[in-house]
CSV table of C-alpha atoms and ligand atoms in Angstrom, one decimal:
chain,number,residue,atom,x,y,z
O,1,UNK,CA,10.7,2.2,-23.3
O,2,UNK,CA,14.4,1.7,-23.1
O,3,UNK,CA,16.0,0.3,-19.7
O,4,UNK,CA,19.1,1.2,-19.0
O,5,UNK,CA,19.9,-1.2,-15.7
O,6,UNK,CA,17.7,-2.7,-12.9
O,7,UNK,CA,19.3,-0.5,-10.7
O,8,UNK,CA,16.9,2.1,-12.6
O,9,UNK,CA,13.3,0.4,-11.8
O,10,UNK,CA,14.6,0.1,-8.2
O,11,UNK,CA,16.8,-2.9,-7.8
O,12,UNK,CA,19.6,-2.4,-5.2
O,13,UNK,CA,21.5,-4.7,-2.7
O,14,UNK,CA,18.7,-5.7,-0.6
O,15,UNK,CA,16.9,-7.2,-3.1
O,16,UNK,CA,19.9,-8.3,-5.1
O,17,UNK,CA,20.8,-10.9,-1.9
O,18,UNK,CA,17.2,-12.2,-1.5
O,19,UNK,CA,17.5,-13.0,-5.3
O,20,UNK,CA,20.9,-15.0,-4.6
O,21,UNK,CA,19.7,-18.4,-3.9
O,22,UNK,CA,17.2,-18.5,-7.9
O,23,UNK,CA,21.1,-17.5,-9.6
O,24,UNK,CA,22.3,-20.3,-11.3
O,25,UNK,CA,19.1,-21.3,-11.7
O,26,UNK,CA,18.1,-20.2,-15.0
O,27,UNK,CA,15.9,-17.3,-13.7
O,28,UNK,CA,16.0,-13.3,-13.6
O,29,UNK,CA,14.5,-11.1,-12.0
O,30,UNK,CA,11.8,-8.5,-13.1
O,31,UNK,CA,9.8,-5.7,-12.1
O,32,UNK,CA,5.8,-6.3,-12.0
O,33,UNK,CA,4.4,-3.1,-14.2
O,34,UNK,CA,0.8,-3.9,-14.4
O,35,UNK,CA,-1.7,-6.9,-13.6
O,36,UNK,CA,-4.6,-7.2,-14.9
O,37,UNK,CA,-6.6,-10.6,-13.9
O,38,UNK,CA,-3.8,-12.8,-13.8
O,39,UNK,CA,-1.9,-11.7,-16.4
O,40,UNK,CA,1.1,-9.4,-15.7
O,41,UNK,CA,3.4,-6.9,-17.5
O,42,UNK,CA,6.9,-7.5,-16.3
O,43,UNK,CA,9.8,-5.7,-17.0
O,44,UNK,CA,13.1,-7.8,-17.3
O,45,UNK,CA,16.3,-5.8,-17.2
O,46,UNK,CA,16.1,-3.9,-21.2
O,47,UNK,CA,12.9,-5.3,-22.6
O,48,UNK,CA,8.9,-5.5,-21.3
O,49,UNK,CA,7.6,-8.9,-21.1
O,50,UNK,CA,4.4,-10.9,-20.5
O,51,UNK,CA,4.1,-12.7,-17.6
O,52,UNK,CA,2.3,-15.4,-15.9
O,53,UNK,CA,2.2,-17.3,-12.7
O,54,UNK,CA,3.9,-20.3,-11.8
O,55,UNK,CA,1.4,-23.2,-11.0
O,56,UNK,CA,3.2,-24.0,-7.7
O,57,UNK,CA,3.1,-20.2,-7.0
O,58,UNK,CA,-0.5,-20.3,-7.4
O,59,UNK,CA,-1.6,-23.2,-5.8
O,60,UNK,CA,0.7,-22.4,-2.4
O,61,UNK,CA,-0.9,-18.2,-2.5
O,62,UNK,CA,-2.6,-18.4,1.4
O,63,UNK,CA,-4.2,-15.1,0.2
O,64,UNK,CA,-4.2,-12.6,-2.7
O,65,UNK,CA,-1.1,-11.0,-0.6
O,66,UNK,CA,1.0,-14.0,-1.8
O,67,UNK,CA,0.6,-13.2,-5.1
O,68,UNK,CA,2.8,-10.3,-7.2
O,69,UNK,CA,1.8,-7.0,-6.9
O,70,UNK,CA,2.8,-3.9,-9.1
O,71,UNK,CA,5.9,-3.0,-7.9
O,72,UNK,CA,6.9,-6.6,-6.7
O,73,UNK,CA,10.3,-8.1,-7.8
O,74,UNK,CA,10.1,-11.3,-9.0
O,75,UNK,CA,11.8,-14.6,-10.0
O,76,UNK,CA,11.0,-15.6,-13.7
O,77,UNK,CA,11.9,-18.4,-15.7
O,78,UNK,CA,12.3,-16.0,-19.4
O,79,UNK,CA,10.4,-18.0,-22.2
O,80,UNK,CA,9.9,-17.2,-26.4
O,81,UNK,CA,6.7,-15.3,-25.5
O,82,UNK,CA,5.9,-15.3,-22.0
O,83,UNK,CA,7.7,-15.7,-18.9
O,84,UNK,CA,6.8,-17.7,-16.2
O,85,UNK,CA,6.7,-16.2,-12.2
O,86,UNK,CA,8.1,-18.7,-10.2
O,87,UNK,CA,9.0,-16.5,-7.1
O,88,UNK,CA,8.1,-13.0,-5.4
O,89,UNK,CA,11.4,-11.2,-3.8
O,90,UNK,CA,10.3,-9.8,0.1
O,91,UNK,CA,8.7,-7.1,-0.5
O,92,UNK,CA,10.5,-3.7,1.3
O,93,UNK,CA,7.1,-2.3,1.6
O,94,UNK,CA,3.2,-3.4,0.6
O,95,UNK,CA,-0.1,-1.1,0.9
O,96,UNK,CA,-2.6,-3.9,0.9
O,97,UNK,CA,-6.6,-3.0,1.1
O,98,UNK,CA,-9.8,-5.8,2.0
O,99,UNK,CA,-10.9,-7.2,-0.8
O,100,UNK,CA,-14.6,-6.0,-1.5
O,101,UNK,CA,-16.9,-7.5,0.4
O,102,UNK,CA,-17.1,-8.3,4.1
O,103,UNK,CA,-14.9,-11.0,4.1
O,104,UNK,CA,-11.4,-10.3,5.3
O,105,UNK,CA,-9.3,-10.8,2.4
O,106,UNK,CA,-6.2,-8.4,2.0
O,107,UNK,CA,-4.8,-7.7,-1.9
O,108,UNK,CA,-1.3,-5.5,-2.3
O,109,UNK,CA,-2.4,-2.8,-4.2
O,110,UNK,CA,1.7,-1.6,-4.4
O,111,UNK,CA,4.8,-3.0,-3.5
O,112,UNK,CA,7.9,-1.4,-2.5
O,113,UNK,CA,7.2,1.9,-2.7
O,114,UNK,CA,9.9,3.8,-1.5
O,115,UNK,CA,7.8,7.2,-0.2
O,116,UNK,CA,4.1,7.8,-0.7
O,117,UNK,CA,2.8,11.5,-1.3
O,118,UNK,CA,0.1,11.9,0.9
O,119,UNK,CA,-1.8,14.9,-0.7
O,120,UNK,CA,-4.1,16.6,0.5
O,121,UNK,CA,-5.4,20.2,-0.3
O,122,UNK,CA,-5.2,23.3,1.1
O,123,UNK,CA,-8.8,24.5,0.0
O,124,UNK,CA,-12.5,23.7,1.7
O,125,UNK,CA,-11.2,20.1,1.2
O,126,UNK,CA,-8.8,20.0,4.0
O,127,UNK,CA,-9.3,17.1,6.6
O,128,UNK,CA,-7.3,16.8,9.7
O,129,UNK,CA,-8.6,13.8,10.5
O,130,UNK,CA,-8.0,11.9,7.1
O,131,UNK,CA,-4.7,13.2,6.7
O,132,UNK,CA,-4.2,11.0,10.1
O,133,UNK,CA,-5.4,7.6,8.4
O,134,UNK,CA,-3.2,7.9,5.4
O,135,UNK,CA,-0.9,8.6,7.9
O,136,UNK,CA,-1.5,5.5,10.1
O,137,UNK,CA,-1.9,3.3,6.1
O,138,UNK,CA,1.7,4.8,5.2
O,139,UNK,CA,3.2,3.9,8.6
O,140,UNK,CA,1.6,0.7,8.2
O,141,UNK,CA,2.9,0.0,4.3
O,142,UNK,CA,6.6,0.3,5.0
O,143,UNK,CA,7.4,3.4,2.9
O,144,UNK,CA,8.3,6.7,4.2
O,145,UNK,CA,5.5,9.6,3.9
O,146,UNK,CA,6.1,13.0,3.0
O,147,UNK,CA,2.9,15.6,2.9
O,148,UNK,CA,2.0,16.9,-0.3
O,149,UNK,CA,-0.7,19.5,0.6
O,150,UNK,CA,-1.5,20.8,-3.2
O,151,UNK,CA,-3.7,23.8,-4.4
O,152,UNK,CA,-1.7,26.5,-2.7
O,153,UNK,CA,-2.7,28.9,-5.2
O,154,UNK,CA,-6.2,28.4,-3.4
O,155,UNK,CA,-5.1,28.7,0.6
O,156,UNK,CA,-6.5,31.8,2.3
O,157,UNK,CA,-4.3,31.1,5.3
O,158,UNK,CA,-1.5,28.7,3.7
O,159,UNK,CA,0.6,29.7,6.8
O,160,UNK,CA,-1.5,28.6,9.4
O,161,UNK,CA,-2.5,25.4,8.1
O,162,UNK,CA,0.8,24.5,7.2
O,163,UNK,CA,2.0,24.6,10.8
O,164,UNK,CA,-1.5,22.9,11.6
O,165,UNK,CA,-0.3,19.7,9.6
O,166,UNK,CA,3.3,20.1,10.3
O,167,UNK,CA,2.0,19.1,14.0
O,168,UNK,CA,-0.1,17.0,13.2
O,169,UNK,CA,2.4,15.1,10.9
O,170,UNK,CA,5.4,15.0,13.6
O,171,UNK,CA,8.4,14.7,11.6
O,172,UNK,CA,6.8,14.0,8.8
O,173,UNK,CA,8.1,16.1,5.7
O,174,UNK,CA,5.4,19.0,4.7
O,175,UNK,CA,5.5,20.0,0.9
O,176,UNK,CA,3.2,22.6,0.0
O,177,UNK,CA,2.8,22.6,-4.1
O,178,UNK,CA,0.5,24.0,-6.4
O,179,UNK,CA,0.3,21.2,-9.3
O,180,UNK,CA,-1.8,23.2,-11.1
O,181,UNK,CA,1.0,26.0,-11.2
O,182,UNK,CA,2.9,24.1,-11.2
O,183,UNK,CA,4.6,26.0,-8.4
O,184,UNK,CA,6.7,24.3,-5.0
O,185,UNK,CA,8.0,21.1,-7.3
O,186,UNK,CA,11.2,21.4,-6.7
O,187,UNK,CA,10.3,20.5,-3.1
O,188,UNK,CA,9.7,16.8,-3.7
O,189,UNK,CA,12.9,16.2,-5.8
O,190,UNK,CA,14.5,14.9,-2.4
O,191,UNK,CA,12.0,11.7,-2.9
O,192,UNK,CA,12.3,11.7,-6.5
O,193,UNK,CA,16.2,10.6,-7.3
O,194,UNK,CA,16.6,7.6,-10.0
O,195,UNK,CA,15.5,4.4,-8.9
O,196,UNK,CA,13.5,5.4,-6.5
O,197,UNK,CA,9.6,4.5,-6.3
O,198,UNK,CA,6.9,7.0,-5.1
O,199,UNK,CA,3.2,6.5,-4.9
O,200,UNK,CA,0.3,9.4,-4.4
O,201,UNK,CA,-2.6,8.7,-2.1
O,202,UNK,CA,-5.1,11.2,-1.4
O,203,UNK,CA,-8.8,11.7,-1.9
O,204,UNK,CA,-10.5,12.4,-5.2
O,205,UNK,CA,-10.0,15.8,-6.2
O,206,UNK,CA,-7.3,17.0,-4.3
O,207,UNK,CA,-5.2,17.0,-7.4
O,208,UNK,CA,-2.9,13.8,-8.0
O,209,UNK,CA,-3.1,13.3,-11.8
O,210,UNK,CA,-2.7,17.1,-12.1
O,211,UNK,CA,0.7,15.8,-10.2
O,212,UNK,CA,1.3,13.2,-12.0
O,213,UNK,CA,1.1,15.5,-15.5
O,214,UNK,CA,3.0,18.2,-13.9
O,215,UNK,CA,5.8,15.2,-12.9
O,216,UNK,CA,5.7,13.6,-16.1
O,217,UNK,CA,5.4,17.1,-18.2
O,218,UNK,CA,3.0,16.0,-20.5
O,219,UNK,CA,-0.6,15.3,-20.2
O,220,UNK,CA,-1.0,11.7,-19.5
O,221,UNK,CA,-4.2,11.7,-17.7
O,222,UNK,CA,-7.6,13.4,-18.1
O,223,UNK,CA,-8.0,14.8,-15.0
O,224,UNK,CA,-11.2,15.1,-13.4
O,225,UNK,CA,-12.9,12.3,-15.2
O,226,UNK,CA,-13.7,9.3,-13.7
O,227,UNK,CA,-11.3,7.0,-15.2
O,228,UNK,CA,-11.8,3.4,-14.0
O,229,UNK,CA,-14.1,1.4,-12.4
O,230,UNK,CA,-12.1,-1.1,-10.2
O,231,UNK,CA,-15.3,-2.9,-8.8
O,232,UNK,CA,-16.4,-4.3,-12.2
O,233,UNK,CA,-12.4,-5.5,-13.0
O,234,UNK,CA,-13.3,-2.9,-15.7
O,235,UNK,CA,-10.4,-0.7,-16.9
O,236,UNK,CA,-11.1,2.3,-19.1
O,237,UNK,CA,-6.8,2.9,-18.2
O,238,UNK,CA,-4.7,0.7,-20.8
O,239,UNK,CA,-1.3,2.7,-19.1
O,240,UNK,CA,1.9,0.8,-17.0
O,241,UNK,CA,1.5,1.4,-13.6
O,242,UNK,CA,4.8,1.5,-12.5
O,243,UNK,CA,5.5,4.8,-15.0
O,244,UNK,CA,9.4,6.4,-15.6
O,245,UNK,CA,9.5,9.9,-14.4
O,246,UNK,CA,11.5,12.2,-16.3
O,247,UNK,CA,14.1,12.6,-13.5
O,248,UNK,CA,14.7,8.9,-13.4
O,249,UNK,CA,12.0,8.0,-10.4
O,250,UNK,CA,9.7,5.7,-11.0
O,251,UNK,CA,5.9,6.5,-10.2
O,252,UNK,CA,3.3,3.7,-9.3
O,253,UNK,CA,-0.3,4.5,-9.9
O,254,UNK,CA,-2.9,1.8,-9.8
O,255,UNK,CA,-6.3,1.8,-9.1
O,256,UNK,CA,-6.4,0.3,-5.8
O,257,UNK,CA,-4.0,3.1,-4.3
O,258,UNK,CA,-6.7,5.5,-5.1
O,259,UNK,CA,-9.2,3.7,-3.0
O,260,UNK,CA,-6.9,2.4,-0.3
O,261,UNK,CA,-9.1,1.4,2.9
O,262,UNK,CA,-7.1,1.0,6.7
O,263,UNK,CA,-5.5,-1.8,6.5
O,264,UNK,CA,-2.9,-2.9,8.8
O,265,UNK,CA,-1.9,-3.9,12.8
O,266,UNK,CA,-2.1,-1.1,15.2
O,267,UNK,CA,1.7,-0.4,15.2
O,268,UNK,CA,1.0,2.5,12.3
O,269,UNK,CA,-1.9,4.0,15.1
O,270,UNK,CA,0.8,4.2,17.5
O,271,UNK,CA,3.5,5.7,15.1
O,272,UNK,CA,0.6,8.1,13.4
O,273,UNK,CA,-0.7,8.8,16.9
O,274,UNK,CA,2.9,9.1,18.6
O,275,UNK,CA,1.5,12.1,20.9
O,276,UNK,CA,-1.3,9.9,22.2
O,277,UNK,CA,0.7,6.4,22.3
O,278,UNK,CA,3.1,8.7,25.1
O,279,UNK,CA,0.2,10.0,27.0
O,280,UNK,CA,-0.9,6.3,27.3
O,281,UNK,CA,2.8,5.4,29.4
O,282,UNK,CA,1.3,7.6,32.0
O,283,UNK,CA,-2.1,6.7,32.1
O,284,UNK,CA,-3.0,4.0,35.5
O,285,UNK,CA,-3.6,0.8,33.3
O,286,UNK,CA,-1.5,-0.4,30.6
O,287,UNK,CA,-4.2,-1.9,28.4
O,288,UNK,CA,-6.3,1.6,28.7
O,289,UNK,CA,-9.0,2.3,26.2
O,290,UNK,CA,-9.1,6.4,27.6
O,291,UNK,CA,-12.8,5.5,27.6
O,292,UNK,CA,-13.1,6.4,31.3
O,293,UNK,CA,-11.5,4.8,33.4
O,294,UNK,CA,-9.6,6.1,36.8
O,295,UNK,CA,-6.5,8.5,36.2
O,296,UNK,CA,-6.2,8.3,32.4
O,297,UNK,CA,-3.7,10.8,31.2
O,298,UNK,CA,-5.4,10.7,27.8
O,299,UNK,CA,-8.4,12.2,28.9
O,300,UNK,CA,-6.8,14.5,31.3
O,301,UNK,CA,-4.6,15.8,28.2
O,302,UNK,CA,-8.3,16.6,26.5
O,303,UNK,CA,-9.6,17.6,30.0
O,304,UNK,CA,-6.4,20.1,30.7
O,305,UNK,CA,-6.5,21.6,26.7
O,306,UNK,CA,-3.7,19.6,25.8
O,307,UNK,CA,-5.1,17.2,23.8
O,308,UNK,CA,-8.1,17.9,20.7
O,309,UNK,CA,-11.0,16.2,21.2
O,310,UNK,CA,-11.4,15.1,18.2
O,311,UNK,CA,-7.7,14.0,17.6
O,312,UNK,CA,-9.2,11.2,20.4
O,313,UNK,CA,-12.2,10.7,18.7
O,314,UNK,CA,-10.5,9.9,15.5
O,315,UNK,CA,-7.9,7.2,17.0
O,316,UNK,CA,-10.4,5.6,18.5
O,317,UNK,CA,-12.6,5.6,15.5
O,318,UNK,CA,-9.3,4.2,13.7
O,319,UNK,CA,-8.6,1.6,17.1
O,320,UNK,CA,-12.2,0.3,16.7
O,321,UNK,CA,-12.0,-0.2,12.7
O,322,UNK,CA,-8.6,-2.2,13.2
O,323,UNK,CA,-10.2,-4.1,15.7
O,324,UNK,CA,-13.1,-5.3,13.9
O,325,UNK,CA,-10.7,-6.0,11.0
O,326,UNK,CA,-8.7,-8.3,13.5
O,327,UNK,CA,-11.2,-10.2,14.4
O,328,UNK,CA,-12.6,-10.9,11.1
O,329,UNK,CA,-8.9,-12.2,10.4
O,330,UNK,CA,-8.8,-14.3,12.9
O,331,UNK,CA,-12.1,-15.9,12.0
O,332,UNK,CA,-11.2,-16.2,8.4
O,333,UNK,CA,-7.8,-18.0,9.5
O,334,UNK,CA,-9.5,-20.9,12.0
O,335,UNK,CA,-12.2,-21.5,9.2
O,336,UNK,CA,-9.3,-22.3,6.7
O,337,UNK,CA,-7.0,-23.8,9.3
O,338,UNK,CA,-10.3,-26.1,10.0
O,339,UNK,CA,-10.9,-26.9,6.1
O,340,UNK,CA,-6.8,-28.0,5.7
O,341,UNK,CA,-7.2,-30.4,8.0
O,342,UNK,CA,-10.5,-31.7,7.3
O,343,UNK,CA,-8.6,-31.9,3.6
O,344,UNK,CA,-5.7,-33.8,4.7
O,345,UNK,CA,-7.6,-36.1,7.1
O,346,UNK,CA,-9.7,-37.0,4.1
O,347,UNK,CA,-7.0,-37.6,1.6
O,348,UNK,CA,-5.1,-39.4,4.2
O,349,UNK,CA,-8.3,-42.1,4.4
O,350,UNK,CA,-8.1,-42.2,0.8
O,351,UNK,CA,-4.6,-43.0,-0.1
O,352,UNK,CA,-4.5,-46.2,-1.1
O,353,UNK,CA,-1.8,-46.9,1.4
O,354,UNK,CA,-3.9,-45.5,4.5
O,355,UNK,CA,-5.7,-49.0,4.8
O,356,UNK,CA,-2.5,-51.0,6.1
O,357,UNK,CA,-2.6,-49.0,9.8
O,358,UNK,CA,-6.8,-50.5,10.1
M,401,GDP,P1,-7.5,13.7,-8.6
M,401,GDP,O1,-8.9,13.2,-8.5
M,401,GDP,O2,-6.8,13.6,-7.2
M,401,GDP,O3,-6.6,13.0,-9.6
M,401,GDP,O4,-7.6,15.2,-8.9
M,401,GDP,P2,-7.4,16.0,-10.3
M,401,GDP,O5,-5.9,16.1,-10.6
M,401,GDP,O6,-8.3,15.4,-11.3
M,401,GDP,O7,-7.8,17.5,-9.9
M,401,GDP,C1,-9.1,17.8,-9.5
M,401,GDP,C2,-9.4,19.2,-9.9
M,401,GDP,O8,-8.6,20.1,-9.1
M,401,GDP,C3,-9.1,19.6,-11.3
M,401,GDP,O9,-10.1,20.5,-11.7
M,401,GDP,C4,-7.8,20.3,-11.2
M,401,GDP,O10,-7.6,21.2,-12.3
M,401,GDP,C5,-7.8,21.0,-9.9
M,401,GDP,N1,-6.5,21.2,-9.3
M,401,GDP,C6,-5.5,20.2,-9.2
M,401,GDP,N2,-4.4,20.8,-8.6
M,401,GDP,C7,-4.7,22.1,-8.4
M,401,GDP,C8,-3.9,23.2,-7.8
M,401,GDP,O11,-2.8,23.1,-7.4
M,401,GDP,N3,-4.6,24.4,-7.8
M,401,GDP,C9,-5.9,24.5,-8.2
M,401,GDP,N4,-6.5,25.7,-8.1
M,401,GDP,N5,-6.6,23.5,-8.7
M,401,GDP,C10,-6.0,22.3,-8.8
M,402,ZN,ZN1,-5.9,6.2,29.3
């Protein structure tokens, strides 16, 4: 793979000031194309390199999130055979998902991403309701969202549910494709100028690698086979993640995108559920939960046919998952607050100079 400039993996002024202060020093900056257990595929202005962490960088991580993502920029000191990552740029966006398990660990699954495709498809498939999580996850990420609702070929009444999601998306850019037909492409080329990074999320089956072939022209993936198997750290995928498109945009594809879980703070519910967040100015409390109590205008919106039911349903579905996530965090953070101290206060009775203030 030939690279003509960073400017075409993404780089622009933003990140080119946060990089200011590590000039001079002996470092560059690359582009993180794939990790794999702590080892990472960078790419450093013309040539792919192996990467690997910085001790420092390591030992400082709070949480997987401090580590580089695919997608992150980074600060590397360029060695013979493998460079070391001493730094990670701010990151313009980050989808991040719990780590498996109950505990509350977030991981980036893809850093900035400039727009995500949310796909979904315009056969039996179609879900109102999970269109509105990826939704609330894209608001939540940073990146912009643009609805990709694929298998048009397949719509009995494309028309109607077009408009259905064009509501429901508010502002959000509607794209109706067929990727197997390849038919309706042209309408994504807004999102898809050089240097710019997109990422697909949608569920299995609605089509993405058929999007990603019909992107790339060529067959890269098998599609409709199951093609990794995250849980086990077992990859049957040996490809980049962070793939050149032919028109010069950059795709980013990892496993984790695939199986992104609701992560975030509740400022993507209100920007996903911008109809409902307005309703709430008017309703008689300012902390109402439009579970019932007195002169809610939520519930008189669903009362008076102005609001679905189920829209409601679904937010506070949504409200009571972030919750629950919070609260987990929150744990998780006094338990290591309490362990850093109990640390330090032991290392302080240890030093050998602690004894001169008995
Ligand atoms: P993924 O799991 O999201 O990557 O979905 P795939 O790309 O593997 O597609 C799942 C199935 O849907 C495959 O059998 C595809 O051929 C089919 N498919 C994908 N896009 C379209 C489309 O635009 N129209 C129709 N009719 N089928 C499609
Ligand atoms: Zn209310």
């Amino acid at each position: 793979m030939t690279i003509m400039s960073l400017q075409s993996i993404g780089w622009n002024e933003r990140f080119e000031s946060a990089f200011a202060p590590h000039r001079g020093q002996g470092l560059e900056p690359a582009r993180v194309v794939r990790e794999e257990r702590g080892r990472y595929l960078l790419l450093c202005d013309d040539r792919e390199s192996a990467g690997e962490l910085a001790g420092r960088l390591r030992h400082e991580a709070r949480s997987r999130a401090d580590l580089p993502a695919v997608g992150d920029w980074v600060a590397v000191r360029p060695g013979p055979s493998l460079a070391v990552i001493v730094g990670i740029l701010p990151r313009s966006s980050a989808f991040l998902r719990k780590v498996a398990g109950e505990e509350a660990a977030e991981q980036v699954v893809a850093a900035n991403v400039d727009t995500v495709f949310l796909m979904t498809g315009l056969d039996g498939d179609f879900n109102a309701r999970r269109l509105e999580r990826y939704l609330t996850a894209a608001w939540d990420s940073g990146a912009v969202p643009v609805v990709v609702l694929n298998k048009l070929d397949l719509a009995e009444d494309g028309d109607a549910r077009i408009a259905e999601v064009e509501a429901l998306a508010m502002g959000t850019p509607v794209v109706a494709v067929s990727a197997l037909e390849r038919r309706g492409l042209d309408g994504l080329l807004p999102w898809l100028a050089p240097g710019r990074t997109v990422a697909l999320l949608g569920s299995s089956g609605v089509g993405k690698s058929t999007l990603v072939n019909a992107l790339l022209g060529e067959e890269r993936q098998a599609t409709g086979a199951v093609r990794e198997d995250d849980s086990r750290g077992r990859h049957t995928t040996t490809h980049r993640e962070l793939v050149p498109l032919p028109g010069g945009a950059l795709l980013l594809d990892t496993p984790g995108m695939r199986e992104l879980q609701l992560w975030g703070d509740e400022a993507g519910l209100e920007e996903a559920f911008a109809d409902i967040a307005a309703l709430a100015s008017s309703c008689r409390f300012r902390d109402c939960s439009h579970a019932g109590e007195p002169e809610c205008a939520v519930r008189a919106a669903v009362a008076g046919g102005a609001l679905d039911e189920g829209r409601l349903a679904s937010w506070h579905k949504l409200q009571r998952e972030l919750r629950r996530l919070a609260t987990r965090q929150d744990a998780r953070a006094r338990a290591a607050e309490q362990a850093r101290w109990k640390e330090i206060t032991r290392s302080m009775k240890h030093h050998p100079k602690a004894g001169r203030w008995r």
